[in-house]
mmCIF file of C-alpha atoms in Angstrom:
data_model
loop_
_atom_site.group_PDB
_atom_site.id
_atom_site.type_symbol
_atom_site.label_atom_id
_atom_site.label_comp_id
_atom_site.label_asym_id
_atom_site.label_seq_id
_atom_site.Cartn_x
_atom_site.Cartn_y
_atom_site.Cartn_z
ATOM 1 C CA MET H 1 30.799 -71.774 8.590
ATOM 2 C CA LYS H 2 28.652 -70.961 5.915
ATOM 3 C CA LYS H 3 25.430 -70.692 7.812
ATOM 4 C CA ASP H 4 27.622 -67.990 10.202
ATOM 5 C CA ASN H 5 28.741 -66.131 7.126
ATOM 6 C CA ALA H 6 25.038 -66.020 5.779
ATOM 7 C CA SER H 7 24.095 -64.971 8.663
ATOM 8 C CA GLU H 8 26.375 -62.286 9.305
ATOM 9 C CA GLU H 9 25.857 -61.355 5.607
ATOM 10 C CA LEU H 10 21.848 -61.089 6.469
ATOM 11 C CA ASN H 11 23.047 -59.033 9.571
ATOM 12 C CA THR H 12 24.539 -56.829 7.226
ATOM 13 C CA THR H 13 22.210 -56.072 4.860
ATOM 14 C CA ILE H 14 19.349 -55.621 7.571
ATOM 15 C CA VAL H 15 21.595 -52.809 9.347
ATOM 16 C CA SER H 16 22.435 -51.555 6.336
ATOM 17 C CA LEU H 17 18.907 -51.377 5.578
ATOM 18 C CA VAL H 18 17.975 -49.809 8.760
ATOM 19 C CA PHE H 19 20.646 -47.312 8.647
ATOM 20 C CA LEU H 20 19.323 -46.191 4.894
ATOM 21 C CA MET H 21 15.842 -46.060 6.154
ATOM 22 C CA VAL H 22 16.673 -44.064 8.847
ATOM 23 C CA LEU H 23 18.893 -41.877 6.568
ATOM 24 C CA LEU H 24 15.878 -41.250 4.346
ATOM 25 C CA ILE H 25 13.369 -40.528 6.976
ATOM 26 C CA VAL H 26 16.542 -37.885 8.989
ATOM 27 C CA CYS H 27 16.422 -36.632 5.254
ATOM 28 C CA PHE H 28 12.239 -36.474 4.629
ATOM 29 C CA PHE H 29 11.943 -34.219 8.041
ATOM 30 C CA VAL H 30 14.929 -31.776 7.195
ATOM 31 C CA ILE H 31 13.240 -30.916 3.745
ATOM 32 C CA ILE H 32 9.643 -30.738 5.415
ATOM 33 C CA ILE H 33 11.225 -28.664 7.960
ATOM 34 C CA PHE H 34 13.469 -26.154 5.321
ATOM 35 C CA SER H 35 10.515 -26.110 3.266
ATOM 36 C CA TYR H 36 7.754 -25.172 6.054
ATOM 37 C CA GLU H 37 10.916 -22.380 7.553
ATOM 38 C CA LYS H 38 11.017 -21.093 3.913
ATOM 39 C CA PHE H 39 7.167 -20.929 3.442
ATOM 40 C CA LEU H 40 7.124 -19.073 6.673
ATOM 41 C CA GLN H 41 9.615 -16.749 6.456
ATOM 42 C CA ALA H 42 7.966 -15.820 2.936
ATOM 43 C CA ALA H 43 4.688 -15.395 5.057
ATOM 44 C CA GLU H 44 5.698 -12.906 7.346
ATOM 45 C CA GLU H 45 7.712 -10.767 4.891
ATOM 46 C CA ASN H 46 4.176 -11.076 2.790
ATOM 47 C CA SER H 47 2.504 -10.235 6.028
ATOM 48 C CA HIS H 48 4.819 -6.997 7.003
ATOM 49 C CA ILE H 49 4.415 -5.953 3.089
ATOM 50 C CA THR H 50 0.541 -5.984 3.535
ATOM 51 C CA VAL H 51 0.676 -3.685 6.668
ATOM 52 C CA GLU H 52 2.524 -1.479 4.915
ATOM 53 C CA GLN H 53 -0.120 -1.554 1.965
ATOM 54 C CA SER H 54 -2.897 -0.955 4.800
ATOM 55 C CA ARG H 55 -0.970 1.857 6.554
ATOM 56 C CA LYS H 56 -0.624 3.554 2.480
ATOM 57 C CA MET H 57 -4.425 3.013 2.203
ATOM 58 C CA LEU H 58 -5.253 5.180 5.237
ATOM 59 C CA LEU H 59 -2.542 7.637 4.365
ATOM 60 C CA ILE H 60 -4.442 7.973 0.966
ATOM 61 C CA SER H 61 -8.181 7.533 2.487
ATOM 62 C CA GLN H 62 -6.738 10.825 4.203
ATOM 63 C CA LEU H 63 -4.774 13.373 1.409
ATOM 64 C CA ALA H 64 -8.202 12.187 -0.619
ATOM 65 C CA GLU H 65 -10.432 13.467 1.938
ATOM 66 C CA LEU H 66 -8.038 17.010 2.868
ATOM 67 C CA ALA H 67 -7.940 17.474 -0.687
ATOM 68 C CA ARG H 68 -11.803 17.649 -0.129
ATOM 69 C CA SER H 69 -12.065 19.851 2.780
ATOM 70 C CA ARG H 70 -10.133 22.380 1.277
ATOM 71 C CA THR H 71 -11.978 22.463 -1.687
ATOM 72 C CA ARG H 72 -15.340 23.190 0.596
ATOM 73 C CA LEU H 73 -13.371 25.873 2.352
ATOM 74 C CA THR H 74 -12.582 27.746 -0.742
ATOM 75 C CA ALA H 75 -16.015 27.425 -2.293
ATOM 76 C CA GLN H 76 -17.340 28.677 1.309
ATOM 77 C CA ILE H 77 -15.008 31.746 1.312
ATOM 78 C CA THR H 78 -15.716 32.866 -2.024
ATOM 79 C CA ASP H 79 -19.866 32.419 -0.891
ATOM 80 C CA ILE H 80 -19.654 34.435 2.157
ATOM 81 C CA ASP H 81 -19.073 38.340 2.908
ATOM 82 C CA ASP H 82 -18.645 38.008 6.216
ATOM 83 C CA VAL H 83 -14.974 38.979 7.105
ATOM 84 C CA PHE H 84 -13.748 37.252 10.097
ATOM 85 C CA GLU H 85 -15.129 34.248 9.115
ATOM 86 C CA GLN H 86 -12.990 34.305 5.750
ATOM 87 C CA ASP H 87 -9.920 34.809 8.060
ATOM 88 C CA GLU H 88 -11.036 32.060 10.302
ATOM 89 C CA LEU H 89 -11.578 29.576 6.612
ATOM 90 C CA ASN H 90 -8.781 30.646 5.151
ATOM 91 C CA LEU H 91 -6.582 29.809 8.335
ATOM 92 C CA ARG H 92 -8.370 26.453 8.398
ATOM 93 C CA LEU H 93 -7.736 26.481 4.938
ATOM 94 C CA GLU H 94 -3.451 26.571 5.520
ATOM 95 C CA GLN H 95 -2.954 24.458 8.554
ATOM 96 C CA TYR H 96 -5.037 21.267 6.407
ATOM 97 C CA ALA H 97 -2.579 22.821 3.529
ATOM 98 C CA GLY H 98 0.130 21.945 5.621
ATOM 99 C CA ARG H 99 -1.320 18.924 7.167
ATOM 100 C CA PHE H 100 -1.776 17.438 3.530
ATOM 101 C CA ALA H 101 2.055 18.021 3.074
ATOM 102 C CA GLN H 102 3.230 15.864 6.134
ATOM 103 C CA LEU H 103 1.035 12.976 5.029
ATOM 104 C CA ARG H 104 2.014 12.995 1.309
ATOM 105 C CA GLN H 105 5.823 12.931 2.734
ATOM 106 C CA GLU H 106 4.859 9.982 5.327
ATOM 107 C CA LEU H 107 3.217 8.702 1.870
ATOM 108 C CA LEU H 108 6.506 8.761 -0.181
ATOM 109 C CA ALA H 109 8.374 7.281 3.036
ATOM 110 C CA PHE H 110 7.108 4.032 1.491
ATOM 111 C CA PRO H 111 8.677 1.251 -0.634
ATOM 112 C CA LEU H 112 6.376 2.716 -4.159
ATOM 113 C CA VAL H 113 5.989 0.362 -7.015
ATOM 114 C CA ASP H 114 6.047 2.332 -10.513
ATOM 115 C CA ALA H 115 2.544 3.180 -10.951
ATOM 116 C CA GLU H 116 2.364 4.529 -7.522
ATOM 117 C CA LYS H 117 5.789 6.572 -8.630
ATOM 118 C CA ILE H 118 3.862 7.701 -11.417
ATOM 119 C CA ILE H 119 0.639 9.176 -9.981
ATOM 120 C CA LEU H 120 2.574 10.889 -7.038
ATOM 121 C CA GLN H 121 6.014 11.633 -8.340
ATOM 122 C CA GLN H 122 4.651 12.926 -12.492
ATOM 123 C CA ARG H 123 0.841 13.184 -12.288
ATOM 124 C CA GLN H 124 -0.020 14.658 -8.853
ATOM 125 C CA PRO H 125 2.262 17.638 -8.955
ATOM 126 C CA ARG H 126 1.129 18.378 -12.382
ATOM 127 C CA ILE H 127 -2.033 18.930 -11.153
ATOM 128 C CA VAL H 128 -0.885 21.081 -7.767
ATOM 129 C CA ALA H 129 0.834 23.155 -10.316
ATOM 130 C CA ARG H 130 -2.477 24.140 -11.611
ATOM 131 C CA ILE H 131 -4.951 24.341 -8.853
ATOM 132 C CA LEU H 132 -3.042 25.314 -5.714
ATOM 133 C CA PRO H 133 -2.040 28.953 -7.445
ATOM 134 C CA ALA H 134 -5.894 29.623 -8.933
ATOM 135 C CA GLN H 135 -7.010 28.249 -5.416
ATOM 136 C CA ARG H 136 -5.139 30.609 -3.635
ATOM 137 C CA GLU H 137 -5.978 33.702 -6.348
ATOM 138 C CA ALA H 138 -9.974 32.815 -5.906
ATOM 139 C CA VAL H 139 -10.114 32.433 -1.663
ATOM 140 C CA GLU H 140 -8.090 36.310 -2.193
ATOM 141 C CA LEU H 141 -9.890 37.983 -4.653
ATOM 142 C CA ALA H 142 -12.843 37.008 -2.325
ATOM 143 C CA MET H 143 -11.431 38.490 0.559
ATOM 144 C CA SER H 144 -10.750 41.094 -1.205
ATOM 145 C CA GLY H 145 -14.310 42.663 -0.288
ATOM 146 C CA ASN H 146 -14.753 43.671 -4.054
ATOM 147 C CA ALA H 147 -17.829 42.686 -5.473
ATOM 148 C CA SER H 148 -16.200 41.919 -8.730
ATOM 149 C CA ASP H 149 -13.034 40.281 -7.491
ATOM 150 C CA LYS H 150 -15.901 38.051 -5.484
ATOM 151 C CA VAL H 151 -17.374 37.116 -9.278
ATOM 152 C CA LYS H 152 -14.103 36.177 -10.446
ATOM 153 C CA ALA H 153 -13.450 34.204 -7.339
ATOM 154 C CA LYS H 154 -16.793 32.044 -8.183
ATOM 155 C CA ASN H 155 -15.199 31.853 -11.780
ATOM 156 C CA ILE H 156 -11.447 30.829 -10.909
ATOM 157 C CA LEU H 157 -13.189 27.978 -8.444
ATOM 158 C CA TYR H 158 -15.892 26.416 -11.187
ATOM 159 C CA ALA H 159 -12.777 26.924 -14.256
ATOM 160 C CA THR H 160 -9.895 25.921 -12.389
ATOM 161 C CA VAL H 161 -10.036 24.299 -8.612
ATOM 162 C CA LEU H 162 -13.138 22.215 -8.865
ATOM 163 C CA PRO H 163 -12.638 20.495 -11.920
ATOM 164 C CA GLY H 164 -8.580 20.263 -11.163
ATOM 165 C CA GLN H 165 -9.479 18.716 -6.911
ATOM 166 C CA GLN H 166 -11.478 16.272 -8.800
ATOM 167 C CA GLU H 167 -8.803 15.212 -10.769
ATOM 168 C CA MET H 168 -6.501 14.924 -7.517
ATOM 169 C CA ILE H 169 -9.246 12.872 -6.059
ATOM 170 C CA ASP H 170 -9.173 10.546 -8.934
ATOM 171 C CA THR H 171 -5.650 9.665 -9.039
ATOM 172 C CA PHE H 172 -6.006 8.867 -4.793
ATOM 173 C CA HIS H 173 -8.846 6.498 -5.773
ATOM 174 C CA GLU H 174 -6.470 4.481 -8.218
ATOM 175 C CA LEU H 175 -4.032 4.684 -5.574
ATOM 176 C CA ILE H 176 -6.138 2.975 -3.645
ATOM 177 C CA LYS H 177 -6.976 0.517 -6.189
ATOM 178 C CA LEU H 178 -3.313 -0.133 -6.696
ATOM 179 C CA GLN H 179 -3.134 -0.453 -2.916
ATOM 180 C CA ASP H 180 -6.192 -3.301 -3.439
ATOM 181 C CA ALA H 181 -4.308 -5.415 -5.527
ATOM 182 C CA LEU H 182 -1.054 -5.668 -4.147
ATOM 183 C CA ILE H 183 -2.422 -7.409 -1.128
ATOM 184 C CA THR H 184 -4.468 -9.475 -3.138
ATOM 185 C CA GLU H 185 -1.333 -10.156 -4.893
ATOM 186 C CA ASN H 186 1.282 -10.475 -1.598
ATOM 187 C CA ASN H 187 -1.893 -12.872 -0.134
ATOM 188 C CA THR H 188 -2.029 -15.321 -3.546
ATOM 189 C CA ASP H 189 1.863 -15.728 -2.914
ATOM 190 C CA ILE H 190 1.277 -16.780 0.414
ATOM 191 C CA TYR H 191 -1.255 -19.464 -0.130
ATOM 192 C CA ASP H 192 0.661 -20.175 -3.123
ATOM 193 C CA GLY H 193 3.311 -20.899 -1.316
ATOM 194 C CA LEU H 194 1.917 -23.250 0.840
ATOM 195 C CA ARG H 195 0.491 -24.964 -1.557
ATOM 196 C CA GLN H 196 3.756 -25.656 -2.969
ATOM 197 C CA THR H 197 5.784 -26.916 0.297
ATOM 198 C CA GLU H 198 2.201 -29.258 0.969
ATOM 199 C CA GLU H 199 2.693 -30.644 -2.716
ATOM 200 C CA ASN H 200 6.226 -30.876 -1.753
ATOM 201 C CA VAL H 201 5.397 -33.097 1.453
ATOM 202 C CA PHE H 202 3.388 -35.396 -0.559
ATOM 203 C CA ARG H 203 5.560 -36.364 -3.345
ATOM 204 C CA LEU H 204 7.867 -37.255 -1.098
ATOM 205 C CA ILE H 205 5.604 -39.425 0.848
ATOM 206 C CA ALA H 206 4.771 -41.135 -2.480
ATOM 207 C CA GLY H 207 8.026 -41.196 -3.805
#
């Protein structure tokens, strides 16, 4: 009778231990799956952010090139005397202005960090307010057909337009550096998340 009781107690203990082990294994795999799901979710979110940064970099590069092209066209208009060629260049100048405004609106539609907002919404508008009227005045003077006006146009170009345009280009370079930094930060977050998940799994195994 005592042997039967002892045997039943042993069986009960074994069943309990097996049940506990199964429960621990299930919990272990649940935690692993949960950890990797969190990692995959974070990786997907960061991947979306990286795509956004890449698109922003492309827009910034296009804007910088348009700004350079507008300055080159303005300089060409002040250098030549042919009225028809000046008209053609001026038309291209206006087309570039429209394209610049369109791309700028696309860029502003993206989520922006504070540093980007300062450049795009504060610094650049101040630069544009200074150089755009000067650029238009230089073109108008250069196309007047008057020799003294042409000299004035060149003076405005060198005194205001070119320095201001370089300042604008510098802000685009700053924006590109910001995108590089944000992409690097996002990639670092992904790797850190993977490393943390692996550490959690190893701790569970060791524990």
